[in-house]
XYZ file of C-alpha atoms in Angstrom:
779
model
C 83.247 43.522 -20.580
C 80.217 42.109 -22.352
C 79.540 39.329 -24.825
C 76.821 37.212 -26.399
C 75.722 33.879 -25.013
C 72.607 31.717 -25.240
C 70.096 30.191 -22.881
C 67.096 28.025 -23.632
C 64.948 31.083 -23.017
C 66.878 33.397 -25.350
C 70.179 34.883 -26.406
C 71.756 37.198 -23.835
C 74.187 40.071 -23.999
C 76.055 39.476 -20.795
C 77.881 42.170 -18.775
C 80.814 41.101 -16.646
C 82.500 43.107 -13.928
C 85.409 41.877 -11.812
C 84.824 38.286 -12.917
C 81.070 38.328 -12.098
C 78.020 38.318 -14.266
C 76.142 41.491 -13.277
C 73.531 41.853 -16.017
C 71.955 39.919 -18.883
C 70.165 41.896 -21.614
C 68.167 40.561 -24.566
C 69.755 40.009 -27.964
C 69.175 43.043 -30.159
C 67.419 40.931 -32.875
C 64.858 39.481 -30.451
C 61.383 40.952 -31.063
C 59.795 39.501 -27.907
C 62.481 38.642 -25.330
C 61.796 36.478 -22.287
C 61.765 38.054 -18.828
C 63.601 35.009 -17.535
C 66.939 36.554 -18.512
C 66.632 38.748 -15.474
C 67.501 35.851 -13.155
C 70.662 34.710 -14.976
C 73.262 36.600 -12.897
C 71.738 35.489 -9.603
C 71.578 31.876 -10.791
C 75.225 31.792 -11.905
C 76.439 33.208 -8.597
C 73.930 31.511 -6.323
C 75.135 30.295 -2.888
C 73.733 26.917 -3.861
C 76.421 26.383 -6.519
C 78.355 23.133 -6.377
C 81.932 24.416 -6.096
C 83.899 21.310 -5.305
C 83.628 17.508 -5.820
C 81.753 16.109 -2.807
C 81.169 12.614 -1.490
C 78.319 11.534 0.749
C 79.616 10.558 4.171
C 77.398 7.478 4.550
C 78.397 6.100 1.126
C 82.020 5.939 2.248
C 80.813 3.710 5.079
C 78.647 1.525 2.803
C 75.298 3.118 3.753
C 72.965 3.645 0.803
C 69.802 4.389 2.852
C 70.508 7.975 3.888
C 70.524 9.500 0.427
C 68.876 12.888 0.591
C 69.450 13.156 4.371
C 73.217 12.721 4.721
C 76.268 15.018 4.989
C 78.757 15.535 2.159
C 82.510 15.777 2.364
C 84.280 18.062 -0.147
C 87.286 16.466 -1.846
C 89.710 17.380 -4.615
C 89.325 16.104 -8.166
C 91.999 13.418 -7.848
C 90.161 11.844 -4.896
C 86.838 12.062 -6.691
C 88.272 10.419 -9.820
C 89.862 7.647 -7.683
C 86.483 6.846 -6.081
C 84.644 6.938 -9.412
C 87.181 4.732 -11.175
C 87.136 2.150 -8.388
C 83.363 1.977 -8.082
C 82.773 1.971 -11.849
C 85.249 -0.896 -12.310
C 83.546 -2.733 -9.505
C 80.142 -2.305 -11.136
C 81.487 -3.535 -14.473
C 83.005 -6.568 -12.783
C 79.895 -7.433 -10.747
C 77.037 -6.643 -13.141
C 78.533 -5.731 -16.501
C 77.434 -2.669 -18.413
C 73.735 -3.511 -17.904
C 74.217 -2.515 -14.282
C 74.813 1.150 -15.294
C 71.860 3.422 -15.810
C 72.753 6.694 -17.498
C 69.531 7.742 -19.243
C 70.316 11.127 -17.669
C 67.269 12.922 -19.046
C 67.206 16.669 -18.785
C 67.593 19.994 -20.651
C 71.081 20.831 -19.455
C 72.376 24.031 -21.104
C 71.698 25.628 -24.447
C 75.202 24.822 -25.667
C 75.226 22.027 -28.228
C 78.763 20.797 -27.612
C 78.773 20.944 -23.820
C 75.572 18.951 -23.590
C 76.024 17.132 -20.326
C 74.066 13.949 -20.937
C 75.642 13.466 -24.365
C 79.157 13.556 -22.897
C 78.201 11.124 -20.156
C 76.781 8.698 -22.720
C 79.700 9.155 -25.110
C 82.147 8.249 -22.399
C 80.162 5.169 -21.227
C 79.804 4.055 -24.878
C 83.560 3.904 -25.124
C 83.662 1.359 -22.235
C 80.814 -0.887 -23.407
C 77.573 1.085 -23.031
C 74.805 1.518 -20.468
C 71.045 1.219 -19.963
C 69.448 4.268 -21.604
C 65.995 5.920 -21.642
C 63.682 6.321 -24.631
C 61.182 9.121 -25.269
C 60.820 12.443 -23.417
C 58.617 13.438 -20.489
C 57.246 16.264 -22.593
C 55.504 14.109 -25.191
C 56.260 10.436 -24.536
C 52.770 9.171 -25.442
C 52.820 11.206 -28.650
C 56.205 9.805 -29.638
C 54.770 6.335 -29.666
C 51.338 6.873 -31.193
C 52.168 9.324 -33.967
C 54.421 6.961 -35.963
C 51.636 4.388 -35.897
C 49.148 6.896 -37.256
C 51.140 9.106 -39.679
C 54.485 7.334 -39.954
C 56.841 9.609 -38.037
C 56.993 12.344 -35.403
C 57.312 15.486 -37.535
C 53.726 16.265 -36.622
C 54.747 16.295 -32.950
C 58.024 18.211 -32.642
C 61.073 19.510 -34.503
C 61.636 22.093 -37.224
C 59.718 20.575 -40.094
C 56.095 21.551 -39.684
C 53.473 23.806 -41.215
C 54.761 27.369 -41.076
C 52.905 30.418 -39.938
C 52.931 32.183 -43.330
C 51.090 29.218 -44.745
C 48.557 29.226 -41.885
C 47.931 32.957 -42.183
C 47.332 32.718 -45.935
C 44.919 29.786 -45.775
C 43.297 29.129 -42.366
C 40.345 31.089 -41.026
C 40.122 29.441 -37.627
C 42.863 28.034 -35.377
C 41.893 25.821 -32.462
C 44.409 25.363 -29.684
C 43.456 22.265 -27.664
C 45.294 22.728 -24.390
C 45.573 26.473 -24.830
C 48.446 28.815 -25.639
C 51.008 29.125 -22.928
C 53.062 31.968 -24.389
C 55.795 31.505 -21.792
C 56.264 27.959 -23.198
C 56.569 29.531 -26.652
C 59.525 31.549 -25.340
C 61.494 28.411 -24.607
C 63.400 26.078 -26.972
C 66.118 23.525 -26.402
C 69.303 25.085 -27.764
C 68.124 28.682 -27.410
C 66.257 31.251 -29.458
C 67.733 34.338 -31.093
C 64.293 35.634 -31.805
C 60.995 34.817 -30.088
C 58.552 34.824 -33.009
C 55.403 33.009 -31.809
C 53.697 36.003 -30.243
C 54.220 38.036 -33.399
C 52.634 35.351 -35.556
C 49.622 35.101 -33.224
C 49.063 38.826 -33.421
C 49.305 38.718 -37.222
C 46.672 35.963 -37.235
C 44.346 38.210 -35.251
C 45.027 41.160 -37.496
C 43.942 39.064 -40.486
C 40.670 38.206 -38.794
C 41.551 34.559 -38.134
C 39.487 33.279 -35.206
C 41.527 31.834 -32.341
C 39.923 29.353 -29.983
C 41.600 27.924 -26.852
C 40.176 24.781 -25.294
C 41.657 24.396 -21.781
C 40.818 24.133 -18.086
C 42.895 27.243 -17.656
C 42.501 30.632 -19.375
C 45.578 32.021 -21.087
C 45.789 35.365 -19.332
C 48.973 36.780 -20.762
C 48.165 40.399 -21.676
C 50.377 40.164 -24.765
C 48.087 37.609 -26.377
C 45.622 38.792 -29.029
C 41.857 38.405 -28.359
C 40.759 34.826 -28.404
C 37.878 32.661 -27.192
C 38.310 30.480 -24.143
C 36.376 27.209 -23.957
C 36.824 25.748 -20.436
C 36.963 21.979 -20.418
C 37.317 19.333 -17.682
C 40.860 17.948 -17.657
C 41.166 14.632 -19.424
C 38.033 14.942 -21.533
C 39.415 16.455 -24.746
C 38.982 13.199 -26.690
C 35.280 13.199 -25.867
C 34.952 16.704 -27.303
C 36.815 15.743 -30.484
C 34.617 12.664 -30.914
C 31.521 14.871 -30.608
C 32.938 17.305 -33.250
C 33.559 14.339 -35.531
C 30.043 13.035 -34.964
C 28.666 16.385 -36.130
C 30.800 16.220 -39.264
C 29.110 12.924 -40.103
C 25.618 14.013 -39.014
C 25.699 17.228 -41.085
C 27.194 15.330 -44.094
C 30.238 17.550 -44.203
C 32.546 14.551 -44.087
C 35.065 14.172 -46.949
C 34.558 10.535 -47.780
C 36.653 10.863 -50.925
C 39.689 11.910 -48.898
C 39.076 9.181 -46.365
C 38.971 6.574 -49.104
C 42.168 7.689 -50.850
C 44.287 8.864 -47.859
C 43.249 6.831 -44.832
C 42.984 3.246 -43.670
C 40.297 1.841 -41.372
C 37.698 4.582 -41.204
C 34.981 2.012 -41.878
C 35.954 0.307 -38.590
C 35.918 3.607 -36.654
C 32.628 5.112 -37.745
C 30.434 2.450 -36.121
C 32.059 3.264 -32.796
C 31.576 6.991 -33.385
C 27.861 6.532 -34.139
C 27.367 4.212 -31.110
C 26.386 1.201 -33.164
C 28.211 -1.219 -30.902
C 27.790 0.302 -27.441
C 24.508 2.162 -27.988
C 26.217 5.513 -27.085
C 26.428 7.890 -30.036
C 29.361 10.208 -29.437
C 27.263 13.294 -29.985
C 27.320 16.751 -28.449
C 24.863 15.849 -25.664
C 27.040 12.889 -24.657
C 30.229 15.017 -24.710
C 28.635 17.880 -22.787
C 28.149 15.642 -19.746
C 31.790 14.541 -19.829
C 33.507 17.801 -20.708
C 31.392 20.374 -18.874
C 31.072 22.333 -22.179
C 27.433 23.224 -22.988
C 25.966 21.259 -25.834
C 25.237 24.408 -27.812
C 28.915 25.481 -27.563
C 30.046 22.108 -28.920
C 27.614 22.414 -31.852
C 28.790 25.974 -32.539
C 32.453 24.871 -32.689
C 31.538 22.012 -34.961
C 29.769 24.420 -37.346
C 32.864 26.652 -37.458
C 35.086 23.683 -38.275
C 32.833 22.581 -41.112
C 32.320 26.088 -42.468
C 35.842 27.563 -42.183
C 39.303 26.419 -43.321
C 40.872 25.177 -40.133
C 44.210 24.584 -38.502
C 44.043 22.341 -35.459
C 46.793 21.988 -32.876
C 47.152 20.404 -29.412
C 49.527 21.248 -26.641
C 51.885 18.487 -25.550
C 50.219 18.667 -22.136
C 47.164 16.912 -23.591
C 48.980 13.612 -23.874
C 50.488 13.763 -20.346
C 47.362 12.114 -18.924
C 45.743 8.720 -18.754
C 44.874 7.593 -22.306
C 47.093 10.402 -23.520
C 47.562 8.900 -26.968
C 43.904 9.436 -27.763
C 43.551 13.228 -28.177
C 46.417 13.368 -30.634
C 45.146 10.405 -32.639
C 41.608 11.709 -32.635
C 42.637 15.216 -33.701
C 44.388 13.685 -36.737
C 41.256 11.731 -37.541
C 39.072 14.794 -37.222
C 41.252 16.754 -39.616
C 41.118 13.849 -42.084
C 37.341 13.642 -41.827
C 37.175 17.335 -42.691
C 39.468 16.694 -45.685
C 41.846 19.348 -44.318
C 44.826 17.142 -43.497
C 47.781 18.379 -45.571
C 45.941 21.171 -47.349
C 48.146 24.311 -47.686
C 48.224 26.088 -44.305
C 45.507 23.854 -42.878
C 45.176 20.460 -41.264
C 46.837 19.505 -38.005
C 50.157 19.673 -36.221
C 51.014 19.735 -32.509
C 52.984 21.815 -30.073
C 52.375 25.367 -31.321
C 51.618 26.514 -27.764
C 54.236 24.220 -26.194
C 57.660 25.236 -27.572
C 59.330 28.331 -28.983
C 58.961 29.183 -32.656
C 57.075 26.072 -33.699
C 56.017 26.988 -37.231
C 58.512 29.861 -37.638
C 59.939 29.636 -41.213
C 63.339 28.012 -41.249
C 65.284 25.900 -43.791
C 64.770 22.239 -43.046
C 68.240 21.426 -41.733
C 69.232 19.767 -38.478
C 70.759 22.089 -35.888
C 74.332 21.862 -34.584
C 74.991 18.930 -32.313
C 77.497 16.632 -30.636
C 77.035 12.874 -30.885
C 77.128 10.302 -28.119
C 77.972 7.625 -30.634
C 76.581 4.082 -30.713
C 75.551 2.355 -27.503
C 77.055 -1.191 -27.736
C 74.666 -2.457 -25.027
C 71.509 -1.303 -26.770
C 69.234 -1.640 -23.690
C 66.700 1.000 -22.661
C 63.602 1.642 -20.594
C 60.657 3.998 -21.276
C 61.593 7.435 -19.971
C 59.089 7.564 -17.103
C 59.806 4.137 -15.709
C 62.951 4.996 -13.788
C 61.541 4.285 -10.303
C 59.821 1.109 -11.566
C 63.161 -0.164 -12.843
C 65.107 0.622 -9.685
C 62.402 -0.878 -7.414
C 61.543 -3.901 -9.612
C 64.587 -5.488 -11.236
C 63.635 -8.507 -13.305
C 60.043 -7.399 -13.852
C 58.655 -7.432 -17.386
C 56.514 -4.707 -18.926
C 54.904 -4.326 -22.391
C 56.098 -1.389 -24.476
C 55.107 -0.530 -28.042
C 54.515 -4.111 -29.107
C 57.529 -5.548 -27.286
C 58.425 -6.716 -23.797
C 61.108 -5.044 -21.678
C 62.766 -6.699 -18.694
C 64.042 -4.263 -16.074
C 67.750 -4.783 -15.397
C 69.333 -4.802 -11.962
C 70.952 -1.388 -11.651
C 74.099 -1.058 -9.561
C 75.077 2.500 -10.571
C 73.017 5.520 -11.598
C 74.798 8.439 -13.223
C 72.928 11.646 -13.963
C 74.275 14.740 -15.823
C 72.383 17.802 -16.968
C 68.966 17.014 -15.518
C 66.850 16.896 -12.391
C 64.558 13.879 -12.080
C 63.349 15.208 -8.724
C 61.642 17.884 -10.786
C 60.128 16.043 -13.727
C 59.524 12.471 -12.529
C 56.113 11.523 -11.187
C 55.356 10.370 -7.588
C 58.519 11.831 -6.060
C 58.163 10.019 -2.760
C 58.367 6.791 -4.705
C 61.422 8.110 -6.550
C 63.077 8.849 -3.181
C 62.619 5.193 -2.230
C 63.905 4.095 -5.659
C 67.077 6.142 -5.294
C 67.990 4.170 -2.148
C 68.437 0.984 -4.191
C 71.636 1.328 -6.296
C 75.064 0.848 -4.800
C 76.249 4.155 -6.210
C 74.660 7.351 -7.517
C 76.833 9.939 -9.275
C 75.544 13.358 -10.337
C 77.182 16.108 -12.356
C 75.541 19.387 -11.289
C 75.897 23.141 -11.239
C 73.634 23.587 -8.156
C 72.703 21.568 -5.038
C 69.387 20.386 -6.427
C 67.371 17.581 -4.884
C 69.009 15.206 -7.360
C 72.451 16.265 -6.194
C 71.399 15.811 -2.560
C 70.266 12.237 -3.335
C 73.668 11.347 -4.818
C 76.791 9.697 -3.393
C 79.318 11.598 -5.511
C 78.551 15.080 -6.821
C 80.805 16.638 -9.458
C 80.742 20.427 -9.941
C 79.899 21.357 -13.522
C 80.479 24.672 -15.208
C 77.593 26.796 -16.356
C 77.246 27.853 -19.992
C 78.941 31.143 -19.180
C 82.119 29.440 -17.926
C 83.108 27.680 -21.173
C 83.029 28.107 -24.957
C 80.134 26.629 -26.882
C 77.590 27.306 -29.674
C 73.830 27.169 -29.670
C 71.337 25.714 -32.032
C 67.606 24.924 -32.068
C 65.589 23.092 -34.738
C 62.951 25.824 -34.535
C 65.219 28.896 -34.717
C 67.221 30.475 -37.530
C 69.951 31.862 -35.222
C 73.090 30.182 -33.886
C 75.093 31.974 -31.149
C 78.847 31.845 -30.605
C 78.750 31.270 -26.869
C 82.152 32.658 -25.786
C 83.293 32.050 -22.224
C 82.348 35.065 -20.076
C 83.893 34.205 -16.724
C 86.332 31.659 -15.315
C 84.832 28.515 -13.790
C 83.618 29.060 -10.209
C 85.342 27.090 -7.486
C 86.648 23.801 -8.887
C 83.902 23.438 -11.510
C 84.872 21.693 -14.776
C 83.059 21.171 -18.036
C 81.715 17.694 -18.819
C 84.258 17.462 -21.671
C 87.056 17.936 -19.197
C 85.499 15.644 -16.593
C 84.988 12.763 -18.962
C 88.260 13.309 -20.797
C 90.060 12.700 -17.546
C 88.027 9.549 -16.854
C 88.421 8.297 -20.414
C 92.219 8.635 -20.013
C 92.044 6.386 -16.923
C 90.033 3.800 -18.829
C 92.231 3.969 -21.952
C 89.491 5.365 -24.214
C 90.483 9.029 -24.542
C 91.227 8.676 -28.267
C 87.705 7.296 -28.958
C 86.100 9.868 -26.686
C 87.880 13.118 -27.681
C 89.139 12.087 -31.109
C 92.205 14.228 -30.628
C 90.279 17.460 -30.478
C 90.105 20.150 -27.797
C 87.094 22.328 -27.002
C 87.669 24.825 -29.850
C 88.489 22.033 -32.236
C 85.117 20.425 -31.554
C 83.257 23.697 -31.925
C 84.905 24.301 -35.292
C 83.983 20.764 -36.470
C 80.374 20.941 -35.219
C 79.785 24.336 -36.793
C 81.390 23.452 -40.147
C 79.271 20.260 -40.335
C 76.170 22.342 -39.636
C 77.286 24.829 -42.292
C 77.698 22.022 -44.817
C 74.207 20.695 -44.142
C 72.834 24.180 -44.571
C 74.642 24.548 -47.903
C 73.021 21.251 -49.048
C 69.605 22.938 -48.823
C 70.831 26.212 -50.382
C 71.402 28.200 -47.143
C 74.692 30.019 -47.012
C 76.433 30.619 -43.673
C 79.798 32.279 -42.869
C 82.837 30.116 -42.034
C 83.684 29.372 -38.403
C 86.158 32.170 -37.899
C 83.745 34.812 -39.230
C 80.899 33.315 -37.156
C 83.019 33.364 -33.983
C 84.084 36.930 -34.600
C 80.594 38.325 -35.281
C 79.037 36.328 -32.459
C 76.121 34.741 -34.324
C 74.957 33.342 -37.614
C 71.491 33.448 -39.192
C 69.920 30.989 -41.576
C 68.025 32.839 -44.369
C 64.267 32.348 -44.202
C 62.908 30.072 -46.975
C 61.250 31.700 -49.956
C 58.095 29.588 -49.811
C 55.622 28.774 -47.080
C 55.599 25.135 -46.061
C 52.786 22.755 -45.112
C 53.509 19.451 -43.468
C 52.043 16.524 -45.505
C 51.097 18.762 -48.431
C 52.815 16.401 -50.863
C 50.943 13.461 -49.367
C 47.625 15.398 -49.671
C 48.377 16.152 -53.286
C 49.435 12.599 -54.268
C 49.265 9.839 -51.646
C 50.591 7.248 -54.078
C 53.728 9.207 -55.006
C 54.282 10.479 -51.453
C 53.044 7.807 -49.077
C 53.383 8.036 -45.336
C 55.724 5.685 -43.473
C 52.842 3.639 -42.084
C 52.169 0.023 -43.071
C 49.467 1.150 -45.457
C 51.205 4.330 -46.598
C 48.113 6.175 -45.386
C 46.731 7.721 -42.207
C 46.004 4.752 -39.943
C 42.634 5.486 -38.350
C 42.484 1.807 -37.445
C 45.871 0.246 -36.552
C 46.492 -3.378 -37.395
C 49.656 -3.248 -35.274
C 47.791 -2.232 -32.121
C 44.904 -4.616 -32.865
C 47.343 -7.556 -33.043
C 49.400 -6.461 -30.005
C 49.109 -7.449 -26.413
C 48.128 -3.902 -25.414
C 44.509 -4.558 -24.448
C 44.065 -1.298 -22.602
C 44.090 0.642 -25.890
C 41.703 0.144 -28.819
C 42.981 -0.052 -32.412
C 41.216 3.238 -33.195
C 40.630 6.492 -31.216
C 38.266 5.881 -28.368
C 37.020 7.462 -25.122
C 37.731 5.806 -21.825
C 37.320 7.720 -18.561
C 40.556 8.158 -16.641
C 40.863 6.555 -13.193
C 41.566 10.009 -11.723
C 39.399 12.800 -13.067
C 36.454 14.893 -12.016
C 34.042 12.229 -13.197
C 35.245 10.016 -10.409
C 36.077 12.675 -7.776
C 34.732 12.627 -4.302
C 32.981 15.761 -3.060
C 36.033 17.471 -1.566
C 38.469 16.504 -4.320
C 39.735 18.861 -7.021
C 41.590 18.089 -10.234
C 45.190 19.246 -10.182
C 46.900 20.402 -13.387
C 50.579 21.219 -13.333
C 51.374 23.549 -16.247
C 54.868 24.612 -17.222
C 55.798 27.688 -15.268
C 55.779 31.173 -16.729
C 58.611 32.201 -14.379
C 61.365 29.617 -15.112
C 62.305 26.718 -17.347
C 61.137 23.580 -15.544
C 63.247 23.797 -12.342
C 65.950 26.035 -13.860
C 66.014 29.539 -12.310
C 63.781 28.534 -9.383
C 64.512 30.849 -6.485
C 65.925 33.705 -8.526
C 64.641 36.475 -10.830
C 60.992 36.449 -11.822
C 60.562 32.989 -10.302
C 61.499 34.316 -6.870
C 59.271 37.388 -7.356
C 56.291 35.150 -8.103
C 56.509 33.156 -4.855
C 54.116 33.637 -2.012
C 56.096 33.729 1.213
C 58.775 31.788 -0.576
C 56.438 29.097 -1.916
C 54.901 28.285 -5.297
C 51.422 29.762 -5.842
C 48.518 27.428 -6.464
C 45.639 28.933 -8.488
C 42.182 28.117 -7.206
C 38.750 29.341 -8.313
C 37.142 31.743 -5.797
C 34.109 29.531 -5.254
C 36.334 26.491 -4.427
C 38.400 28.722 -2.071
C 35.289 30.055 -0.299
C 33.974 26.555 0.250
C 37.215 25.723 2.065
C 37.656 28.944 4.009
C 40.722 29.940 1.985
C 41.533 33.521 1.145
C 44.137 34.933 -1.202
C 47.635 34.624 0.230
C 46.897 31.750 2.645
C 49.434 29.018 3.139
C 47.680 25.826 2.046
C 48.270 22.151 2.194
C 47.666 20.102 -0.949
C 47.571 16.318 -0.552
C 46.393 12.923 -1.661
C 47.415 9.344 -0.848
C 50.820 9.755 -2.564
C 52.102 12.850 -0.793
C 51.566 16.431 0.294
C 53.046 19.843 -0.335
C 52.662 23.436 0.832
C 51.792 26.303 -1.513
C 50.428 29.852 -1.455
C 46.788 30.217 -2.425
C 46.137 32.560 -5.359
C 42.420 33.072 -6.088
C 41.711 33.368 -9.789
C 38.889 32.952 -12.232
C 41.430 31.952 -14.882
C 41.007 28.348 -13.717
C 37.626 26.722 -14.009
C 35.789 25.558 -10.892
C 36.911 22.201 -9.444
C 40.396 22.627 -10.958
C 43.588 23.911 -9.297
C 46.824 24.757 -11.112
C 50.245 24.355 -9.494
C 53.151 24.931 -11.872
C 55.994 22.462 -12.061
C 59.582 23.200 -11.181
C 59.688 24.304 -7.510
C 62.749 22.631 -6.063
C 61.814 19.493 -4.123
C 62.650 20.085 -0.436
C 61.239 17.464 1.907
C 60.431 18.358 5.521
C 58.216 17.158 8.323
C 54.921 18.643 9.340
C 53.697 18.802 12.946
C 52.536 15.145 12.640
C 56.038 14.105 11.585
C 54.787 13.253 8.095
C 56.856 14.075 4.993
C 55.799 17.248 3.187
C 57.352 19.089 0.309
C 57.923 22.634 1.535
C 58.279 24.423 -1.801
C 55.128 23.378 -3.692
C 56.356 20.715 -6.084
C 53.254 19.090 -7.674
C 55.081 15.845 -8.467
C 54.778 14.668 -4.871
C 51.067 14.354 -5.808
C 51.181 12.904 -9.289
C 50.650 9.196 -9.862
C 52.787 6.454 -11.406
C 49.989 5.003 -13.622
C 51.141 5.227 -17.273
C 49.161 6.772 -20.086
C 48.836 3.257 -21.483
C 50.827 0.065 -21.697
C 51.632 0.969 -25.338
C 53.629 4.081 -24.470
C 54.296 3.651 -20.719
C 54.253 7.502 -20.732
C 53.802 9.768 -17.707
C 50.223 10.776 -16.963
C 50.872 13.738 -14.649
C 47.726 15.656 -15.476
C 45.425 12.879 -14.217
C 45.541 13.814 -10.549
C 42.938 14.381 -7.840
C 43.866 16.289 -4.688
C 42.427 17.853 -1.580
C 43.332 21.309 -0.396
C 42.855 23.132 2.872
C 44.305 26.070 4.796
C 47.435 24.993 6.608
C 46.702 25.351 10.293
C 50.058 24.429 11.758
C 53.078 26.679 12.228
C 54.698 27.413 8.839
C 57.747 25.207 8.447
C 60.979 27.175 7.986
C 62.095 27.597 4.416
C 65.488 29.120 3.551
C 66.374 28.762 -0.092
C 69.241 31.261 -0.056
C 71.941 29.415 1.856
C 74.302 26.581 1.062
C 72.902 23.185 2.115
C 73.945 22.486 5.672
C 74.835 18.882 4.875
C 77.736 20.004 2.720
C 80.674 19.867 5.124
C 84.257 20.685 4.317
C 86.671 18.118 5.708
C 89.851 19.180 3.891
C 92.058 22.127 4.580
C 92.933 23.036 1.022
C 92.182 25.541 -1.706
C 88.803 23.823 -2.049
C 87.410 24.929 1.295
C 89.293 28.200 1.302
C 88.016 28.930 -2.192
C 84.412 28.248 -1.149
C 84.770 30.584 1.825
C 86.236 33.381 -0.310
C 83.430 32.882 -2.894
C 80.662 33.069 -0.333
C 82.210 36.075 1.409
C 82.382 37.898 -1.952
C 78.617 37.532 -2.334
């Protein structure tokens, strides 16, 4: 039997034999499918699946300090529900709803109905709400600064952006600040029926459009068209952009007419640019010392930008650093100074090397989705401040012009995500997770997050339930029919929370009288109606479900973001206070955020090569080419990429030679925050003094020969710091990291990622334990 389903890395034709997924092939309409599909069968049937509700032994005895090191007892669903109901009612009685943290950040599955975090939040909203999270780890700094500069976040993410046909017809040079990670462009939340980005890049090259990548790491994917690599020290992109802007002024290629009619505050910014206040003109010579880019190369790039119609873009990674708001703000200003902002197929927009199909033509209609409803409590924290909140209840922090007081959290509930992958300073997060009275996790696998929980609920994978996909950057929607029965005692979040809602008397509000298929029909027909409103015709639900997918027709005209504003800023103002591009922000100037200027500026990060000691290197942690964040780690192409089971760290040959490291060595990477083990991969694709260790290796803490904690898999977030990008955004700054690296001299700690965690113990003689044994024997 075979059928169509969807993953974040692409649609899959799934083959099933005897109730098992045996193969996943690309969707026949996909022009550039992702190799990640290869690992899907192994992931679904991994021995690390959570197959039964499980409760941490110490929690039953009132011990909250052994999370991550304790045994689990498997129980049936009735027992799990009893414990959850009792402890949730106790939390509500003792602390009220503000004692529940359920930000529950994470990608979950591609299905838009069975979106785990949404179901968790919807249930909690029916009983009074919870403390939520705001922003995303991917582009948290950008989410705060862009609305202050251009009025909203369309320039940062989503489906409404300048399309590739417009770029191809009008631009003659495209500059990717942060590079092009083509594996990122094969990922999109909600799935992709067709991976189009690589095709558009090749068409750009065929038309003779020059492609320039500014990054500490060369984009080596052989599928990419020829392009120019400009190596740059991490964290110094704003200095380069300022120098390019200085040249625009010096060579009198600045569009002062556009600045006068479409921007606010340039007159306050130019004196800073020219060094009138600090005596430091932000010229090419100044930037060369900071960026490591030769002065002549900076001047050459400036000439190209003033001579050629340009499209400028920045990877989201650029703002995951100290002062991360600045490169996005400055790139907008540079485009405005050139007069390119909003010109057809030109100007600036972000994320074209960060997410799948950014710029692929698609009708501007929101994708299918399931709503969590309104949170009656209305409290939130910035997304990257989870550990701060748990460790510092009652503390006050500034955030986007306001003050936030951290609540005292009694219960943490996580569904559809893995903070022990994406949060910074993981050893600090380990300490933070010891603080609440109860931690509940809905999970498919025994991730580090599950191992740090008190109650773990087994969730179905996307192939064990019915759903539908939908991405704001893709024209396709898949009918995700259930392919196999749930493994073990796994249940969907809809079933899990329906049962809990019934116990709390809120089932009617939560489920609204609909079952799974009823919800899928409603969600699809609402999506179909929105499509019809913009002139896009889709089949009805029954026809869609029968065929297996639906496709939005491509729009007839190329689209440029802000083209209407460029044409007439009075008739089509931006949603900023002035209605214009805010080069100087009155809001920031009047705020209490004194670590950020009211215009783009250069400030050296605390951790960067400019402050490094002799033996320190700058660590960057790009998104992996072999998995989606931590999804699929240990299977498929991710497993094949490991070096003796550990994540490879890329190091320049001259840095390796200086440390006596050869290709394939087991190395120790450390700083004051933590240490991890990795496999050394020598490569000239990273510039000297920079090492690259991809994110997503499962966090597995062990002890080295000195009895010090060490991550055994190569997770870079044991090394990243907790310092925010700025007090304005409180965003993660995980690319501002200095480390040391040396050959690991001790005996290699054992690492076995293939077996069920030993701490999961069966204490009941029922179908639960017998079912697990039968499942493992069948493997």
